[in-house]
PDB file of C-alpha atoms and ligand atoms in Angstrom:
ATOM      1  CA  MET N   3      61.487  17.449 -22.322  1.00  0.00           C
ATOM      2  CA  ALA N   4      61.039  13.677 -21.871  1.00  0.00           C
ATOM      3  CA  SER N   5      64.375  12.148 -20.799  1.00  0.00           C
ATOM      4  CA  ILE N   6      65.375   8.761 -22.159  1.00  0.00           C
ATOM      5  CA  ALA N   7      66.722   7.908 -18.663  1.00  0.00           C
ATOM      6  CA  ASN N   8      63.143   7.965 -17.312  1.00  0.00           C
ATOM      7  CA  MET N   9      61.711   5.941 -20.186  1.00  0.00           C
ATOM      8  CA  ASP N  10      61.577   2.214 -20.835  1.00  0.00           C
ATOM      9  CA  LEU N  11      62.167   1.985 -24.578  1.00  0.00           C
ATOM     10  CA  ALA N  12      60.452  -1.421 -24.558  1.00  0.00           C
ATOM     11  CA  ASP N  13      57.221   0.481 -23.869  1.00  0.00           C
ATOM     12  CA  VAL N  14      57.603   2.662 -26.968  1.00  0.00           C
ATOM     13  CA  PRO N  15      55.630   1.198 -29.917  1.00  0.00           C
ATOM     14  CA  SER N  16      57.938  -0.355 -32.554  1.00  0.00           C
ATOM     15  CA  LEU N  17      56.375   1.726 -35.309  1.00  0.00           C
ATOM     16  CA  ASP N  18      57.236   4.963 -33.438  1.00  0.00           C
ATOM     17  CA  LEU N  19      60.821   3.813 -32.834  1.00  0.00           C
ATOM     18  CA  MET N  20      61.297   2.794 -36.468  1.00  0.00           C
ATOM     19  CA  THR N  21      59.771   6.019 -37.751  1.00  0.00           C
ATOM     20  CA  GLU N  22      62.142   8.081 -35.586  1.00  0.00           C
ATOM     21  CA  LEU N  23      65.125   5.942 -36.649  1.00  0.00           C
ATOM     22  CA  LEU N  24      64.288   6.392 -40.332  1.00  0.00           C
ATOM     23  CA  ARG N  25      63.843  10.132 -39.800  1.00  0.00           C
ATOM     24  CA  ARG N  26      67.266  10.410 -38.177  1.00  0.00           C
ATOM     25  CA  MET N  27      68.902   8.393 -40.987  1.00  0.00           C
ATOM     26  CA  LYS N  28      67.269  10.650 -43.599  1.00  0.00           C
ATOM     27  CA  CYS N  29      68.378  13.750 -41.684  1.00  0.00           C
ATOM     28  CA  ALA N  30      71.994  12.669 -41.135  1.00  0.00           C
ATOM     29  CA  ASN N  31      73.222  14.115 -44.435  1.00  0.00           C
ATOM     30  CA  LYS N  32      71.090  17.251 -44.515  1.00  0.00           C
ATOM     31  CA  PRO N  33      73.034  20.522 -44.371  1.00  0.00           C
ATOM     32  CA  GLU N  34      72.471  22.817 -41.398  1.00  0.00           C
ATOM     33  CA  LYS N  35      70.021  25.706 -41.914  1.00  0.00           C
ATOM     34  CA  ARG N  36      69.024  28.597 -39.671  1.00  0.00           C
ATOM     35  CA  LEU N  37      65.907  30.340 -40.933  1.00  0.00           C
ATOM     36  CA  ILE N  38      63.691  33.227 -39.925  1.00  0.00           C
ATOM     37  CA  LEU N  39      60.055  33.490 -41.075  1.00  0.00           C
ATOM     38  CA  VAL N  40      58.812  37.056 -40.919  1.00  0.00           C
ATOM     39  CA  GLY N  41      55.429  38.397 -41.959  1.00  0.00           C
ATOM     40  CA  PRO N  42      52.247  39.967 -40.604  1.00  0.00           C
ATOM     41  CA  PRO N  43      49.563  38.004 -38.705  1.00  0.00           C
ATOM     42  CA  GLY N  44      47.894  35.481 -40.989  1.00  0.00           C
ATOM     43  CA  SER N  45      50.581  35.635 -43.689  1.00  0.00           C
ATOM     44  CA  GLY N  46      51.170  31.855 -43.486  1.00  0.00           C
ATOM     45  CA  LYS N  47      54.252  31.410 -41.271  1.00  0.00           C
ATOM     46  CA  GLY N  48      52.649  28.718 -39.126  1.00  0.00           C
ATOM     47  CA  THR N  49      51.038  27.038 -42.143  1.00  0.00           C
ATOM     48  CA  GLN N  50      54.320  26.592 -44.018  1.00  0.00           C
ATOM     49  CA  SER N  51      56.492  25.674 -41.014  1.00  0.00           C
ATOM     50  CA  PRO N  52      55.606  21.935 -40.699  1.00  0.00           C
ATOM     51  CA  PHE N  53      56.685  21.172 -44.273  1.00  0.00           C
ATOM     52  CA  ILE N  54      59.951  23.182 -43.945  1.00  0.00           C
ATOM     53  CA  LYS N  55      60.651  21.443 -40.629  1.00  0.00           C
ATOM     54  CA  ASP N  56      60.183  17.950 -42.098  1.00  0.00           C
ATOM     55  CA  GLU N  57      61.925  18.631 -45.405  1.00  0.00           C
ATOM     56  CA  TYR N  58      65.070  20.171 -43.889  1.00  0.00           C
ATOM     57  CA  CYS N  59      65.126  18.394 -40.480  1.00  0.00           C
ATOM     58  CA  LEU N  60      64.885  21.594 -38.450  1.00  0.00           C
ATOM     59  CA  CYS N  61      63.156  22.428 -35.194  1.00  0.00           C
ATOM     60  CA  HIS N  62      60.221  24.856 -35.340  1.00  0.00           C
ATOM     61  CA  LEU N  63      60.376  27.585 -32.710  1.00  0.00           C
ATOM     62  CA  ALA N  64      57.260  29.774 -32.730  1.00  0.00           C
ATOM     63  CA  THR N  65      57.399  32.368 -29.947  1.00  0.00           C
ATOM     64  CA  GLY N  66      53.633  32.966 -30.207  1.00  0.00           C
ATOM     65  CA  ASP N  67      52.883  29.237 -29.642  1.00  0.00           C
ATOM     66  CA  MET N  68      55.343  29.089 -26.731  1.00  0.00           C
ATOM     67  CA  LEU N  69      53.862  32.199 -25.107  1.00  0.00           C
ATOM     68  CA  ARG N  70      50.288  30.877 -25.536  1.00  0.00           C
ATOM     69  CA  ALA N  71      51.329  27.605 -23.839  1.00  0.00           C
ATOM     70  CA  ALA N  72      52.828  29.623 -20.962  1.00  0.00           C
ATOM     71  CA  VAL N  73      49.630  31.707 -20.662  1.00  0.00           C
ATOM     72  CA  ALA N  74      47.475  28.545 -20.608  1.00  0.00           C
ATOM     73  CA  ALA N  75      49.706  26.969 -17.923  1.00  0.00           C
ATOM     74  CA  LYS N  76      49.673  30.252 -15.930  1.00  0.00           C
ATOM     75  CA  THR N  77      53.479  30.154 -15.512  1.00  0.00           C
ATOM     76  CA  PRO N  78      55.247  33.372 -14.344  1.00  0.00           C
ATOM     77  CA  LEU N  79      56.234  33.974 -18.000  1.00  0.00           C
ATOM     78  CA  GLY N  80      52.621  33.507 -19.123  1.00  0.00           C
ATOM     79  CA  VAL N  81      51.298  35.888 -16.459  1.00  0.00           C
ATOM     80  CA  LYS N  82      53.751  38.582 -17.658  1.00  0.00           C
ATOM     81  CA  ALA N  83      52.934  38.032 -21.358  1.00  0.00           C
ATOM     82  CA  LYS N  84      49.126  37.741 -21.240  1.00  0.00           C
ATOM     83  CA  GLU N  85      48.106  41.406 -21.102  1.00  0.00           C
ATOM     84  CA  ALA N  86      50.240  42.477 -24.103  1.00  0.00           C
ATOM     85  CA  MET N  87      49.134  39.437 -26.148  1.00  0.00           C
ATOM     86  CA  ASP N  88      45.429  40.040 -25.493  1.00  0.00           C
ATOM     87  CA  LYS N  89      45.828  43.613 -26.732  1.00  0.00           C
ATOM     88  CA  GLY N  90      47.810  42.589 -29.830  1.00  0.00           C
ATOM     89  CA  GLU N  91      50.969  44.318 -28.597  1.00  0.00           C
ATOM     90  CA  LEU N  92      54.442  42.808 -28.424  1.00  0.00           C
ATOM     91  CA  VAL N  93      55.688  41.340 -25.147  1.00  0.00           C
ATOM     92  CA  SER N  94      59.027  42.596 -23.838  1.00  0.00           C
ATOM     93  CA  ASP N  95      62.207  41.796 -25.740  1.00  0.00           C
ATOM     94  CA  ASP N  96      63.859  40.243 -22.664  1.00  0.00           C
ATOM     95  CA  LEU N  97      61.063  37.663 -22.245  1.00  0.00           C
ATOM     96  CA  VAL N  98      61.204  36.338 -25.804  1.00  0.00           C
ATOM     97  CA  VAL N  99      64.997  36.501 -26.119  1.00  0.00           C
ATOM     98  CA  GLY N 100      65.239  34.313 -22.990  1.00  0.00           C
ATOM     99  CA  ILE N 101      62.801  31.767 -24.485  1.00  0.00           C
ATOM    100  CA  ILE N 102      64.734  31.490 -27.756  1.00  0.00           C
ATOM    101  CA  ASP N 103      68.158  31.346 -26.087  1.00  0.00           C
ATOM    102  CA  GLU N 104      66.948  28.291 -24.151  1.00  0.00           C
ATOM    103  CA  ALA N 105      65.029  26.652 -27.011  1.00  0.00           C
ATOM    104  CA  ILE N 106      67.815  26.627 -29.626  1.00  0.00           C
ATOM    105  CA  LYS N 107      69.877  24.387 -27.330  1.00  0.00           C
ATOM    106  CA  LYS N 108      67.370  21.518 -27.781  1.00  0.00           C
ATOM    107  CA  PRO N 109      68.716  18.357 -29.474  1.00  0.00           C
ATOM    108  CA  SER N 110      65.980  18.665 -32.120  1.00  0.00           C
ATOM    109  CA  CYS N 111      67.623  21.960 -33.223  1.00  0.00           C
ATOM    110  CA  GLN N 112      70.927  20.213 -34.020  1.00  0.00           C
ATOM    111  CA  LYS N 113      70.463  20.658 -37.800  1.00  0.00           C
ATOM    112  CA  GLY N 114      69.225  24.217 -37.339  1.00  0.00           C
ATOM    113  CA  PHE N 115      65.929  25.953 -36.715  1.00  0.00           C
ATOM    114  CA  ILE N 116      62.950  27.827 -38.080  1.00  0.00           C
ATOM    115  CA  LEU N 117      62.255  30.969 -36.071  1.00  0.00           C
ATOM    116  CA  ASP N 118      58.558  31.737 -36.605  1.00  0.00           C
ATOM    117  CA  GLY N 119      57.618  35.172 -35.230  1.00  0.00           C
ATOM    118  CA  PHE N 120      61.071  35.985 -33.842  1.00  0.00           C
ATOM    119  CA  PRO N 121      62.904  38.389 -34.037  1.00  0.00           C
ATOM    120  CA  ARG N 122      60.132  40.977 -34.154  1.00  0.00           C
ATOM    121  CA  THR N 123      62.165  44.053 -33.179  1.00  0.00           C
ATOM    122  CA  VAL N 124      65.633  45.210 -34.207  1.00  0.00           C
ATOM    123  CA  THR N 125      66.745  44.759 -30.574  1.00  0.00           C
ATOM    124  CA  GLN N 126      65.654  41.086 -30.737  1.00  0.00           C
ATOM    125  CA  ALA N 127      67.576  40.686 -34.014  1.00  0.00           C
ATOM    126  CA  GLN N 128      70.729  42.140 -32.449  1.00  0.00           C
ATOM    127  CA  LYS N 129      70.420  39.862 -29.404  1.00  0.00           C
ATOM    128  CA  LEU N 130      69.935  36.871 -31.703  1.00  0.00           C
ATOM    129  CA  ASP N 131      73.110  37.819 -33.578  1.00  0.00           C
ATOM    130  CA  GLU N 132      75.011  37.900 -30.281  1.00  0.00           C
ATOM    131  CA  MET N 133      73.646  34.443 -29.351  1.00  0.00           C
ATOM    132  CA  LEU N 134      74.625  32.944 -32.705  1.00  0.00           C
ATOM    133  CA  GLU N 135      78.056  34.601 -32.786  1.00  0.00           C
ATOM    134  CA  LYS N 136      78.885  32.887 -29.483  1.00  0.00           C
ATOM    135  CA  LYS N 137      78.093  29.556 -31.166  1.00  0.00           C
ATOM    136  CA  GLY N 138      80.003  30.460 -34.355  1.00  0.00           C
ATOM    137  CA  THR N 139      76.845  30.311 -36.499  1.00  0.00           C
ATOM    138  CA  LYS N 140      74.590  32.795 -38.305  1.00  0.00           C
ATOM    139  CA  ILE N 141      71.195  33.185 -39.985  1.00  0.00           C
ATOM    140  CA  ASP N 142      71.237  31.650 -43.485  1.00  0.00           C
ATOM    141  CA  LYS N 143      67.930  32.906 -44.842  1.00  0.00           C
ATOM    142  CA  VAL N 144      65.032  35.190 -43.956  1.00  0.00           C
ATOM    143  CA  LEU N 145      61.728  34.334 -45.668  1.00  0.00           C
ATOM    144  CA  ASP N 146      59.646  37.497 -45.976  1.00  0.00           C
ATOM    145  CA  PHE N 147      55.925  36.576 -46.189  1.00  0.00           C
ATOM    146  CA  ALA N 148      54.951  39.731 -48.088  1.00  0.00           C
ATOM    147  CA  ILE N 149      51.186  40.272 -48.360  1.00  0.00           C
ATOM    148  CA  ASP N 150      48.697  43.118 -48.505  1.00  0.00           C
ATOM    149  CA  ASP N 151      46.976  43.906 -45.172  1.00  0.00           C
ATOM    150  CA  SER N 152      43.524  43.791 -46.822  1.00  0.00           C
ATOM    151  CA  ILE N 153      43.757  39.981 -47.286  1.00  0.00           C
ATOM    152  CA  LEU N 154      44.499  39.246 -43.643  1.00  0.00           C
ATOM    153  CA  GLU N 155      41.185  39.829 -41.860  1.00  0.00           C
ATOM    154  CA  GLU N 156      39.482  36.964 -43.696  1.00  0.00           C
ATOM    155  CA  ARG N 157      42.435  34.656 -42.962  1.00  0.00           C
ATOM    156  CA  ILE N 158      42.574  35.571 -39.262  1.00  0.00           C
ATOM    157  CA  THR N 159      38.856  35.495 -38.467  1.00  0.00           C
ATOM    158  CA  GLY N 160      38.410  32.131 -40.242  1.00  0.00           C
ATOM    159  CA  ARG N 161      41.327  30.395 -38.502  1.00  0.00           C
ATOM    160  CA  TRP N 162      40.802  27.502 -36.075  1.00  0.00           C
ATOM    161  CA  MET N 163      43.680  25.979 -34.087  1.00  0.00           C
ATOM    162  CA  HIS N 164      44.535  22.696 -32.426  1.00  0.00           C
ATOM    163  CA  PRO N 165      46.216  24.192 -29.361  1.00  0.00           C
ATOM    164  CA  SER N 166      48.551  21.357 -28.282  1.00  0.00           C
ATOM    165  CA  SER N 167      50.088  20.708 -31.737  1.00  0.00           C
ATOM    166  CA  GLY N 168      49.811  24.243 -33.186  1.00  0.00           C
ATOM    167  CA  ARG N 169      48.075  22.831 -36.313  1.00  0.00           C
ATOM    168  CA  SER N 170      45.943  25.499 -37.923  1.00  0.00           C
ATOM    169  CA  TYR N 171      42.879  25.254 -40.138  1.00  0.00           C
ATOM    170  CA  HIS N 172      40.675  27.717 -41.977  1.00  0.00           C
ATOM    171  CA  THR N 173      36.925  27.462 -42.487  1.00  0.00           C
ATOM    172  CA  LYS N 174      37.316  28.380 -46.192  1.00  0.00           C
ATOM    173  CA  PHE N 175      40.963  27.823 -47.214  1.00  0.00           C
ATOM    174  CA  ALA N 176      41.971  24.748 -45.156  1.00  0.00           C
ATOM    175  CA  PRO N 177      38.882  23.166 -43.547  1.00  0.00           C
ATOM    176  CA  PRO N 178      39.296  20.186 -41.195  1.00  0.00           C
ATOM    177  CA  LYS N 179      37.773  16.859 -42.330  1.00  0.00           C
ATOM    178  CA  VAL N 180      35.118  17.213 -39.614  1.00  0.00           C
ATOM    179  CA  PRO N 181      34.125  20.803 -38.705  1.00  0.00           C
ATOM    180  CA  GLY N 182      35.586  21.924 -35.351  1.00  0.00           C
ATOM    181  CA  VAL N 183      37.737  18.794 -34.906  1.00  0.00           C
ATOM    182  CA  ASP N 184      41.497  18.194 -35.358  1.00  0.00           C
ATOM    183  CA  ASP N 185      42.196  15.763 -38.261  1.00  0.00           C
ATOM    184  CA  VAL N 186      44.942  13.872 -36.389  1.00  0.00           C
ATOM    185  CA  THR N 187      43.749  13.592 -32.786  1.00  0.00           C
ATOM    186  CA  GLY N 188      39.996  14.155 -33.090  1.00  0.00           C
ATOM    187  CA  GLU N 189      40.292  16.784 -30.340  1.00  0.00           C
ATOM    188  CA  PRO N 190      38.267  20.034 -30.478  1.00  0.00           C
ATOM    189  CA  LEU N 191      39.648  23.088 -32.300  1.00  0.00           C
ATOM    190  CA  ILE N 192      39.640  26.544 -30.732  1.00  0.00           C
ATOM    191  CA  GLN N 193      39.804  30.139 -31.960  1.00  0.00           C
ATOM    192  CA  ARG N 194      42.688  32.267 -30.643  1.00  0.00           C
ATOM    193  CA  LYS N 195      41.632  35.090 -28.308  1.00  0.00           C
ATOM    194  CA  ASP N 196      43.531  37.654 -30.448  1.00  0.00           C
ATOM    195  CA  ASP N 197      41.980  36.415 -33.739  1.00  0.00           C
ATOM    196  CA  ASN N 198      39.336  39.105 -34.162  1.00  0.00           C
ATOM    197  CA  ALA N 199      39.145  42.162 -36.404  1.00  0.00           C
ATOM    198  CA  GLU N 200      39.682  44.640 -33.544  1.00  0.00           C
ATOM    199  CA  VAL N 201      42.878  43.093 -32.094  1.00  0.00           C
ATOM    200  CA  LEU N 202      44.148  42.410 -35.631  1.00  0.00           C
ATOM    201  CA  LYS N 203      44.437  46.197 -36.134  1.00  0.00           C
ATOM    202  CA  SER N 204      46.883  46.483 -33.188  1.00  0.00           C
ATOM    203  CA  ARG N 205      48.823  43.410 -34.358  1.00  0.00           C
ATOM    204  CA  LEU N 206      49.210  44.903 -37.846  1.00  0.00           C
ATOM    205  CA  ASP N 207      50.229  48.235 -36.367  1.00  0.00           C
ATOM    206  CA  ALA N 208      52.896  46.500 -34.236  1.00  0.00           C
ATOM    207  CA  PHE N 209      54.099  44.621 -37.331  1.00  0.00           C
ATOM    208  CA  HIS N 210      54.525  47.734 -39.471  1.00  0.00           C
ATOM    209  CA  ARG N 211      56.093  49.873 -36.741  1.00  0.00           C
ATOM    210  CA  GLN N 212      58.333  47.337 -34.983  1.00  0.00           C
ATOM    211  CA  THR N 213      58.877  44.321 -37.252  1.00  0.00           C
ATOM    212  CA  GLN N 214      59.178  45.830 -40.749  1.00  0.00           C
ATOM    213  CA  PRO N 215      62.577  47.355 -39.717  1.00  0.00           C
ATOM    214  CA  VAL N 216      63.781  43.797 -38.966  1.00  0.00           C
ATOM    215  CA  ILE N 217      63.373  42.966 -42.682  1.00  0.00           C
ATOM    216  CA  ASP N 218      65.517  46.008 -43.590  1.00  0.00           C
ATOM    217  CA  TYR N 219      68.099  44.877 -41.002  1.00  0.00           C
ATOM    218  CA  TYR N 220      68.539  41.522 -42.803  1.00  0.00           C
ATOM    219  CA  MET N 221      68.179  43.053 -46.308  1.00  0.00           C
ATOM    220  CA  LYS N 222      71.516  44.761 -45.744  1.00  0.00           C
ATOM    221  CA  ARG N 223      73.079  41.302 -45.392  1.00  0.00           C
ATOM    222  CA  GLY N 224      71.515  40.005 -48.599  1.00  0.00           C
ATOM    223  CA  VAL N 225      69.760  37.053 -46.914  1.00  0.00           C
ATOM    224  CA  VAL N 226      66.103  38.029 -47.477  1.00  0.00           C
ATOM    225  CA  ASN N 227      63.843  36.152 -49.944  1.00  0.00           C
ATOM    226  CA  LYS N 228      60.529  37.859 -50.611  1.00  0.00           C
ATOM    227  CA  LEU N 229      57.575  35.480 -51.037  1.00  0.00           C
ATOM    228  CA  HIS N 230      54.199  36.133 -52.675  1.00  0.00           C
ATOM    229  CA  ALA N 231      52.302  35.150 -49.547  1.00  0.00           C
ATOM    230  CA  GLU N 232      48.908  36.048 -51.042  1.00  0.00           C
ATOM    231  CA  LYS N 233      49.094  33.003 -53.366  1.00  0.00           C
ATOM    232  CA  PRO N 234      47.519  29.646 -52.424  1.00  0.00           C
ATOM    233  CA  ALA N 235      49.500  27.762 -49.751  1.00  0.00           C
ATOM    234  CA  LYS N 236      50.823  25.132 -52.210  1.00  0.00           C
ATOM    235  CA  GLU N 237      52.279  27.812 -54.482  1.00  0.00           C
ATOM    236  CA  VAL N 238      53.916  29.562 -51.523  1.00  0.00           C
ATOM    237  CA  ALA N 239      55.485  26.210 -50.539  1.00  0.00           C
ATOM    238  CA  ILE N 240      57.013  25.911 -54.032  1.00  0.00           C
ATOM    239  CA  GLU N 241      58.479  29.431 -53.725  1.00  0.00           C
ATOM    240  CA  ILE N 242      60.000  28.443 -50.372  1.00  0.00           C
ATOM    241  CA  GLN N 243      61.561  25.289 -51.843  1.00  0.00           C
ATOM    242  CA  LYS N 244      63.158  27.382 -54.584  1.00  0.00           C
ATOM    243  CA  ALA N 245      64.439  29.932 -52.063  1.00  0.00           C
ATOM    244  CA  LEU N 246      66.024  27.211 -49.918  1.00  0.00           C
ATOM    245  CA  SER N 247      67.494  25.043 -52.655  1.00  0.00           C
TER     246      SER N 247
HETATM  247  P1  AP5 L 316      52.063  34.863 -33.167  1.00  0.00           P
HETATM  248  O1  AP5 L 316      51.443  33.628 -32.678  1.00  0.00           O
HETATM  249  O2  AP5 L 316      53.409  34.800 -33.782  1.00  0.00           O
HETATM  250  O3  AP5 L 316      51.025  35.555 -34.153  1.00  0.00           O
HETATM  251  P2  AP5 L 316      51.237  36.429 -35.474  1.00  0.00           P
HETATM  252  O4  AP5 L 316      52.568  36.930 -35.795  1.00  0.00           O
HETATM  253  O5  AP5 L 316      50.186  37.467 -35.319  1.00  0.00           O
HETATM  254  O6  AP5 L 316      51.069  35.449 -36.604  1.00  0.00           O
HETATM  255  P3  AP5 L 316      49.925  34.401 -36.827  1.00  0.00           P
HETATM  256  O7  AP5 L 316      50.224  33.158 -36.072  1.00  0.00           O
HETATM  257  O8  AP5 L 316      48.584  35.047 -36.579  1.00  0.00           O
HETATM  258  O9  AP5 L 316      50.045  34.230 -38.380  1.00  0.00           O
HETATM  259  P4  AP5 L 316      50.703  33.089 -39.282  1.00  0.00           P
HETATM  260  O10 AP5 L 316      51.568  33.799 -40.259  1.00  0.00           O
HETATM  261  O11 AP5 L 316      51.348  32.004 -38.467  1.00  0.00           O
HETATM  262  O12 AP5 L 316      49.408  32.560 -39.999  1.00  0.00           O
HETATM  263  P5  AP5 L 316      48.888  31.062 -40.282  1.00  0.00           P
HETATM  264  O13 AP5 L 316      49.906  30.300 -41.052  1.00  0.00           O
HETATM  265  O14 AP5 L 316      48.376  30.431 -39.036  1.00  0.00           O
HETATM  266  O15 AP5 L 316      52.140  35.947 -31.985  1.00  0.00           O
HETATM  267  C1  AP5 L 316      51.033  36.195 -31.135  1.00  0.00           C
HETATM  268  C2  AP5 L 316      51.406  37.238 -30.098  1.00  0.00           C
HETATM  269  O16 AP5 L 316      52.485  36.762 -29.268  1.00  0.00           O
HETATM  270  C3  AP5 L 316      51.905  38.593 -30.626  1.00  0.00           C
HETATM  271  O17 AP5 L 316      50.844  39.454 -30.964  1.00  0.00           O
HETATM  272  C4  AP5 L 316      52.740  39.104 -29.431  1.00  0.00           C
HETATM  273  O18 AP5 L 316      51.918  39.629 -28.417  1.00  0.00           O
HETATM  274  C5  AP5 L 316      53.380  37.829 -28.905  1.00  0.00           C
HETATM  275  N1  AP5 L 316      54.700  37.553 -29.507  1.00  0.00           N
HETATM  276  C6  AP5 L 316      55.035  36.464 -30.256  1.00  0.00           C
HETATM  277  N2  AP5 L 316      56.322  36.526 -30.642  1.00  0.00           N
HETATM  278  C7  AP5 L 316      56.820  37.676 -30.115  1.00  0.00           C
HETATM  279  C8  AP5 L 316      58.093  38.307 -30.172  1.00  0.00           C
HETATM  280  N3  AP5 L 316      59.110  37.772 -30.864  1.00  0.00           N
HETATM  281  N4  AP5 L 316      58.258  39.486 -29.531  1.00  0.00           N
HETATM  282  C9  AP5 L 316      57.250  40.051 -28.821  1.00  0.00           C
HETATM  283  N5  AP5 L 316      56.009  39.500 -28.735  1.00  0.00           N
HETATM  284  C10 AP5 L 316      55.795  38.322 -29.376  1.00  0.00           C
HETATM  285  O19 AP5 L 316      47.684  31.368 -41.280  1.00  0.00           O
HETATM  286  C11 AP5 L 316      46.528  32.088 -40.850  1.00  0.00           C
HETATM  287  C12 AP5 L 316      45.272  31.485 -41.476  1.00  0.00           C
HETATM  288  O20 AP5 L 316      45.336  31.647 -42.895  1.00  0.00           O
HETATM  289  C13 AP5 L 316      45.125  29.979 -41.215  1.00  0.00           C
HETATM  290  O21 AP5 L 316      43.785  29.713 -40.968  1.00  0.00           O
HETATM  291  C14 AP5 L 316      45.600  29.315 -42.519  1.00  0.00           C
HETATM  292  O22 AP5 L 316      44.907  28.118 -42.765  1.00  0.00           O
HETATM  293  C15 AP5 L 316      45.287  30.379 -43.548  1.00  0.00           C
HETATM  294  N6  AP5 L 316      46.302  30.441 -44.612  1.00  0.00           N
HETATM  295  C16 AP5 L 316      47.670  30.362 -44.451  1.00  0.00           C
HETATM  296  N7  AP5 L 316      48.283  30.468 -45.656  1.00  0.00           N
HETATM  297  C17 AP5 L 316      47.297  30.630 -46.577  1.00  0.00           C
HETATM  298  C18 AP5 L 316      47.311  30.817 -48.000  1.00  0.00           C
HETATM  299  N8  AP5 L 316      48.463  30.866 -48.694  1.00  0.00           N
HETATM  300  N9  AP5 L 316      46.121  30.976 -48.635  1.00  0.00           N
HETATM  301  C19 AP5 L 316      44.944  30.946 -47.916  1.00  0.00           C
HETATM  302  N10 AP5 L 316      44.870  30.764 -46.572  1.00  0.00           N
HETATM  303  C20 AP5 L 316      46.044  30.620 -45.913  1.00  0.00           C
HETATM  304 MG1   MG L 317      51.521  31.593 -36.416  1.00  0.00          MG
END
């Protein structure tokens, strides 16, 4: 994380400073929210996260994005995670719990967080509860991106990503302005190594066996909102706004 002590604020463009100041003023009165997004691969968790993050002033913590960054940087964490990720299996609970425990301490998570792709096992959910209990907080809402498996292959095989920002596109449903190029930076888009029909089968299997029970775990607390994730992205966003209002 960039530290303000190592930065000369005079070098930061005025527009960036003003934008951040306005954002903080807008966020000052927002209530805290701690959210979990759960759903199979391609159900739209990453697509909906930027708008939820901006609207409710939350940080977006996507374990998949964090693990991919660690794999790309060849850190010890990335080396441990790579094999399971390439096969579409889950990485060990201890690895991801450690990542989240660290990440939720960030100043940008002060108003709460969006957990995208975590917890994915009941053990992870229990560990998260322990973490939050220590801080005297709890999960407010779980958004269940419910969708039929048959829709997901087309979404996954048509997805293109901008790796450094996590922005995702789709050749048919959300094409970039220029094919193969990120709208914001102009940098090239890539396809994820696990975004193919073969690995998708393992990812779906892991979802149904290990992650579906997480939804039941939170159902018992009455905090789950089921979304119609097969609808167009704009309609799903409206459902989310209703669920969070
Ligand atoms: P992760 O990165 O979390 O992948 P995932 O769960 O498989 O989910 P995706 O990112 O594929 O789906 P998404 O719901 O974000 O879809 P998106 O919005 O991009 O995890 C990867 C791997 O990391 C795991 O397999 C595992 O190995 C490991 N891992 C991560 N977390 C872990 C944990 N907690 N424990 C253990 N291991 C862990 O949308 C997909 C496409 O569809 C896009 O192209 C988009 O444009 C399009 N689209 C989205 N919404 C719509 C819509 N409504 N209509 C039409 N198109 C749409
Ligand atoms: Mg995602």
